[in-house]
Short mmCIF file of C-alpha atoms and ligand atoms in Angstrom, two decimals:
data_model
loop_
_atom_site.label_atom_id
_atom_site.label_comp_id
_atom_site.label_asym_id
_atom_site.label_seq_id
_atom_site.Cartn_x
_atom_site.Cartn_y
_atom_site.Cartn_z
CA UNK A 4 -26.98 -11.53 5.49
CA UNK A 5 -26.60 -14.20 8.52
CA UNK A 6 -24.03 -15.23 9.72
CA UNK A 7 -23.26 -18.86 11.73
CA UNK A 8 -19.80 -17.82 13.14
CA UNK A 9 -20.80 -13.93 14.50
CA UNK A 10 -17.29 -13.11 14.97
CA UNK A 11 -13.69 -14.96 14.26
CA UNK A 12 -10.36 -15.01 16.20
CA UNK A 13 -7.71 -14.08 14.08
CA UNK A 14 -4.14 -14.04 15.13
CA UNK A 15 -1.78 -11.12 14.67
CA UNK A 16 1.17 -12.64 13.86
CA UNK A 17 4.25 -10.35 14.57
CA UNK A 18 7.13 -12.57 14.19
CA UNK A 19 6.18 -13.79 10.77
CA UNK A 20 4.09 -10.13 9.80
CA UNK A 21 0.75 -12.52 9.01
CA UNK A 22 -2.66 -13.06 10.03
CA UNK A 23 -4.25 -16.24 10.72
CA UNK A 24 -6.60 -17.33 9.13
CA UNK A 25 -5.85 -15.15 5.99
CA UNK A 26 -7.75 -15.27 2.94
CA UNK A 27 -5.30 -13.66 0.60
CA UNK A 28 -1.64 -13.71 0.79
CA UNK A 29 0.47 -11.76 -1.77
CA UNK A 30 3.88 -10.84 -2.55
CA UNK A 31 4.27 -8.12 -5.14
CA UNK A 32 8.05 -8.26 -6.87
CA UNK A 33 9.39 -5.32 -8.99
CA UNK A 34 8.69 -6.62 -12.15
CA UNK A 35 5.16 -7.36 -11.21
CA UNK A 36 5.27 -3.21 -10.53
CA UNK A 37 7.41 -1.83 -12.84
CA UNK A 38 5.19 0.80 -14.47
CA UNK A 39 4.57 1.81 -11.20
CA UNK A 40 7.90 3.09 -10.55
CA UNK A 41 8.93 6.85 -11.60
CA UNK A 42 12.67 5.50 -12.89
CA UNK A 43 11.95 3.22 -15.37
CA UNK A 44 15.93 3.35 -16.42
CA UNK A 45 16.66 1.98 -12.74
CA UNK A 46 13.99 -0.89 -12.80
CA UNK A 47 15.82 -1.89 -15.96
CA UNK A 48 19.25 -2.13 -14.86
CA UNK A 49 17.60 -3.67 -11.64
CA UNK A 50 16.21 -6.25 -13.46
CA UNK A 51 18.14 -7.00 -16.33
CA UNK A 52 20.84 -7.33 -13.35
CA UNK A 53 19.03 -10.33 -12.25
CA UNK A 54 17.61 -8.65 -9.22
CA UNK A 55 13.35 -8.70 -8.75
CA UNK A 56 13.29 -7.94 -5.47
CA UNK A 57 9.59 -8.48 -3.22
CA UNK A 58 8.66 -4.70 -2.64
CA UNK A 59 6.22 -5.49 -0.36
CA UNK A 60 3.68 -8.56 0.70
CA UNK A 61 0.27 -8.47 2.32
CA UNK A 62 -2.35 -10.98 3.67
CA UNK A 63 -5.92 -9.86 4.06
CA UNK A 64 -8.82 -11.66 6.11
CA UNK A 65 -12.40 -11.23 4.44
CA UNK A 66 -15.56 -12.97 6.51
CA UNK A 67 -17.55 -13.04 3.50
CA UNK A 68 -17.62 -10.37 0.30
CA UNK A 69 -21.27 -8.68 1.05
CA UNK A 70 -20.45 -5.00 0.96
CA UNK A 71 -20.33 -3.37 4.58
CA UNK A 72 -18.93 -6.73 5.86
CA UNK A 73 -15.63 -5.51 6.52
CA UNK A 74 -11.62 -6.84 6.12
CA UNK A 75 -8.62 -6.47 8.34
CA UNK A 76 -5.15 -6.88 6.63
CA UNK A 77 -1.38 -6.31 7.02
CA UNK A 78 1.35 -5.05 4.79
CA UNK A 79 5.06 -5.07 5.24
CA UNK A 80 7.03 -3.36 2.94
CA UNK A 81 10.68 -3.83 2.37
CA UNK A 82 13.28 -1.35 2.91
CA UNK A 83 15.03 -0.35 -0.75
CA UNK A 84 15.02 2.07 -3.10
CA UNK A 85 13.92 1.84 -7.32
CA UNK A 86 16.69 4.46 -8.22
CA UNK A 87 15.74 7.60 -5.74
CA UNK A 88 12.25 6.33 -5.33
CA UNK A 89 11.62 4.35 -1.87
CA UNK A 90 9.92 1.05 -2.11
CA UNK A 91 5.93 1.40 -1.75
CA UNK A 92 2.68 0.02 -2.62
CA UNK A 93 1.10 0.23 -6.12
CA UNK A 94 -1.39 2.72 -5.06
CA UNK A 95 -5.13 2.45 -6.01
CA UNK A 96 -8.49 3.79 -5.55
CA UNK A 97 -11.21 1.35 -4.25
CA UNK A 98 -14.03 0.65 -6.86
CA UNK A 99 -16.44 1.70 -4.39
CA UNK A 100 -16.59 5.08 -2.62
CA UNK A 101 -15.27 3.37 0.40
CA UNK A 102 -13.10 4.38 3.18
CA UNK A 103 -10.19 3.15 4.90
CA UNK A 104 -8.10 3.11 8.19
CA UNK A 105 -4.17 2.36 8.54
CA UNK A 106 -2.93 1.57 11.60
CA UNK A 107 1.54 1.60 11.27
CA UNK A 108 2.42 -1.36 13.69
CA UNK A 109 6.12 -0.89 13.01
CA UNK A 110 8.76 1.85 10.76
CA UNK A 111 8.42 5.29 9.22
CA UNK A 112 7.20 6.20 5.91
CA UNK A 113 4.91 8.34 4.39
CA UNK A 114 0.82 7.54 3.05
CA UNK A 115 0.68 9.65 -0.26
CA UNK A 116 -3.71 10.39 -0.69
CA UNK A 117 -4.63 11.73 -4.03
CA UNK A 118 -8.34 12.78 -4.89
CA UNK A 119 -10.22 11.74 -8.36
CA UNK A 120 -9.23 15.60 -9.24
CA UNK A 121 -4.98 15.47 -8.85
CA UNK A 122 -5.42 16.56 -5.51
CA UNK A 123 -2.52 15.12 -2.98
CA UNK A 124 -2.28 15.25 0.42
CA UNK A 125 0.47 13.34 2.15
CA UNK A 126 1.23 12.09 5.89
CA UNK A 127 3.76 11.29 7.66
CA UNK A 128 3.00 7.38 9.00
CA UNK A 129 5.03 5.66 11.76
CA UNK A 130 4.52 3.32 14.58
CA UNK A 131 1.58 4.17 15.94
CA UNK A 132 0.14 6.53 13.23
CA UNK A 133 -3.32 5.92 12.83
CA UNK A 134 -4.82 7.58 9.77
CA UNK A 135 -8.41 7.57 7.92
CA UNK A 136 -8.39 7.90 4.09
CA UNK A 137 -11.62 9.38 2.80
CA UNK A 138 -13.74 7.61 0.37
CA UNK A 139 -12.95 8.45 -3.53
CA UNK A 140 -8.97 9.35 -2.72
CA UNK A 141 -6.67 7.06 -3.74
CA UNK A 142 -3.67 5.87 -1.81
CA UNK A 143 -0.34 4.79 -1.47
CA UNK A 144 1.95 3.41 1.33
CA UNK A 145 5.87 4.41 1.18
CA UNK A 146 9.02 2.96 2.74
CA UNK A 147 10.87 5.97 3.98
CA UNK A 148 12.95 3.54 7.01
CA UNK A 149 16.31 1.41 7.07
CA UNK A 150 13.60 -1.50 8.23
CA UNK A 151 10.58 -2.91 7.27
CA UNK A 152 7.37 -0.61 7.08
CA UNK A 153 4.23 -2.82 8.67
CA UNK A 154 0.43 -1.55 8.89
CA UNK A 155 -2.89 -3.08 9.67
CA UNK A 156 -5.81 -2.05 7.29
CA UNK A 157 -9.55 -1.96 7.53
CA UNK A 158 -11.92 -1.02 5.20
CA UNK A 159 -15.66 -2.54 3.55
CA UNK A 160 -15.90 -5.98 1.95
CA UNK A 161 -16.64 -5.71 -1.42
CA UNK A 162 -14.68 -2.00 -1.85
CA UNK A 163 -12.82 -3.44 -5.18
CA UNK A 164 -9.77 -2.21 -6.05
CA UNK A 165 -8.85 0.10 -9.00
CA UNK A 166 -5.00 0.61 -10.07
CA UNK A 167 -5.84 1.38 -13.54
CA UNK A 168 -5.50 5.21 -13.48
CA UNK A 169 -2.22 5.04 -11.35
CA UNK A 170 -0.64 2.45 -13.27
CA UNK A 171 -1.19 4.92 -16.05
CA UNK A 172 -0.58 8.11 -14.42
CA UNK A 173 1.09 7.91 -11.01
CA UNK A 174 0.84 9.99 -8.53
CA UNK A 175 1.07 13.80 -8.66
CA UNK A 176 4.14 13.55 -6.42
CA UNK A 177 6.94 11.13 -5.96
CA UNK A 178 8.64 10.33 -2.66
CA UNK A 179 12.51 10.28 -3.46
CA UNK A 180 15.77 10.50 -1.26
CA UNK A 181 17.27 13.74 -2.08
CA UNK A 182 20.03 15.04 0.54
CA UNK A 183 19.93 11.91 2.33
CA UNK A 184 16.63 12.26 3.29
CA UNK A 185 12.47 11.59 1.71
CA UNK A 186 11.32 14.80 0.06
CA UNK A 187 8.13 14.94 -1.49
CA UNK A 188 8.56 16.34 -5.14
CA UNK A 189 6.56 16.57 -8.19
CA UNK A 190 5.84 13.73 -10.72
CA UNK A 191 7.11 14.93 -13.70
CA UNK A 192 5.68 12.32 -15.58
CA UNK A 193 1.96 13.16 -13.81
CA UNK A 194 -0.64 14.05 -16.52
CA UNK A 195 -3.27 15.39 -14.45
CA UNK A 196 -6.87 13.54 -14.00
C1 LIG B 230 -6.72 -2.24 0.78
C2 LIG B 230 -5.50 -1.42 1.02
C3 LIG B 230 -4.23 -2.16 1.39
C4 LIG B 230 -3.39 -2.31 0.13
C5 LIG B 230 -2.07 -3.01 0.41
C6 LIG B 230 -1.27 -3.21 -0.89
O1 LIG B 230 -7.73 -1.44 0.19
O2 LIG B 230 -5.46 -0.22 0.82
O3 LIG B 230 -4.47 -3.40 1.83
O4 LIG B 230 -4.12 -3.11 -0.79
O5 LIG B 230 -1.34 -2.21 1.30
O6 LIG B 230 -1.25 -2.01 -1.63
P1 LIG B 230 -1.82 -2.00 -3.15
O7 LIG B 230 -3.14 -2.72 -3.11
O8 LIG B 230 -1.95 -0.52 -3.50
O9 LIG B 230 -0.80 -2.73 -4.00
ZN1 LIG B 231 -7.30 0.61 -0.08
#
């Protein structure tokens, strides 16, 4: 692998939440997630009421795809709620048994980690959280703030992404607002792995 540019600038934006250059920009609306949500009687009436609100956008910045290259990202995800369930990320496990870091630039939620076997671990992420998820265990970024939740990622080019078993199974748990406040209950639509 060689290389004629050994290294690249890239600006942080943090008025507009991007990178630049970025190779992949995307917004992800609730009905492009809608299996992904626990309530699926609340993404209904959300969306038969005309409302597909952006759950979150990110932008990603990939030198080239060769596997131990490596990308640097951002996410922001919108404050909001899908019934009791906070706005998140789809959740997925990378295709390769690669690792990850998450850096939380800005709010308070919660990074759900689930391995191949059910098992969940959760943390609490906030400005200035910086957390390592293991290679093999899936994860998931949640919106537990009034504001928008924003994170820098790293992790290996060429890691692939796999959101097949969530889409089909979720999580083990949910994060919900119960009492005014996130609580981490079961999913009681989880069929374990
Ligand atoms: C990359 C990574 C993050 C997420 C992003 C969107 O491996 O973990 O960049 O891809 O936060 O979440 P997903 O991809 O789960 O919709
Ligand atoms: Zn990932």
């Amino acid at each position: 692998m060689s290389f004629e540019i050994p290294f690249q600038l890239i600006k942080l934006d943090l008025k507009n939440f991007l990178l630049e250059p970025a190779k992949r920009v995307k917004e992800v609306k609730l009905s492009e997630m809608k299996e992904f949500f626990s309530d699926s009687k609340a993404v209904e009436d959300m969306l038969s009421a005309g409302r597909d609100p952006v759950i979150y956008k990110y932008c990603e910045f990939e030198a080239s795809e060769e596997f131990g290259d490596m990308i640097v990202g951002l996410t922001v995800i919108y404050p909001g709620r899908v019934g009791k369930e906070y706005f998140m990320t789809r959740g997925h496990f990378h295709e390769k048994d690669s690792g990850e870091i998450y850096y939380c630039l800005r709010g308070s939620g919660m990074l759900l980690m689930q391995s191949k076997h059910g098992k969940v671990v959760h943390a609490e992420f906030t400005r200035g959280s910086l957390c390592h998820v293991a290679p093999g265990w899936g994860h998931r970024t949640i919106n537990t703030w009034r504001g928008r939740l924003v994170f820098l990622f790293f992790y290996p080019s060429g890691s692939g992404h796999d959101y097949g078993i969530i889409k089909e199974k979720g999580f083990a748990k949910l994060v919900i607002a119960e009492g005014g406040r996130p609580q981490l209950v079961d999913n009681p639509k989880y069929v374990g792995q």
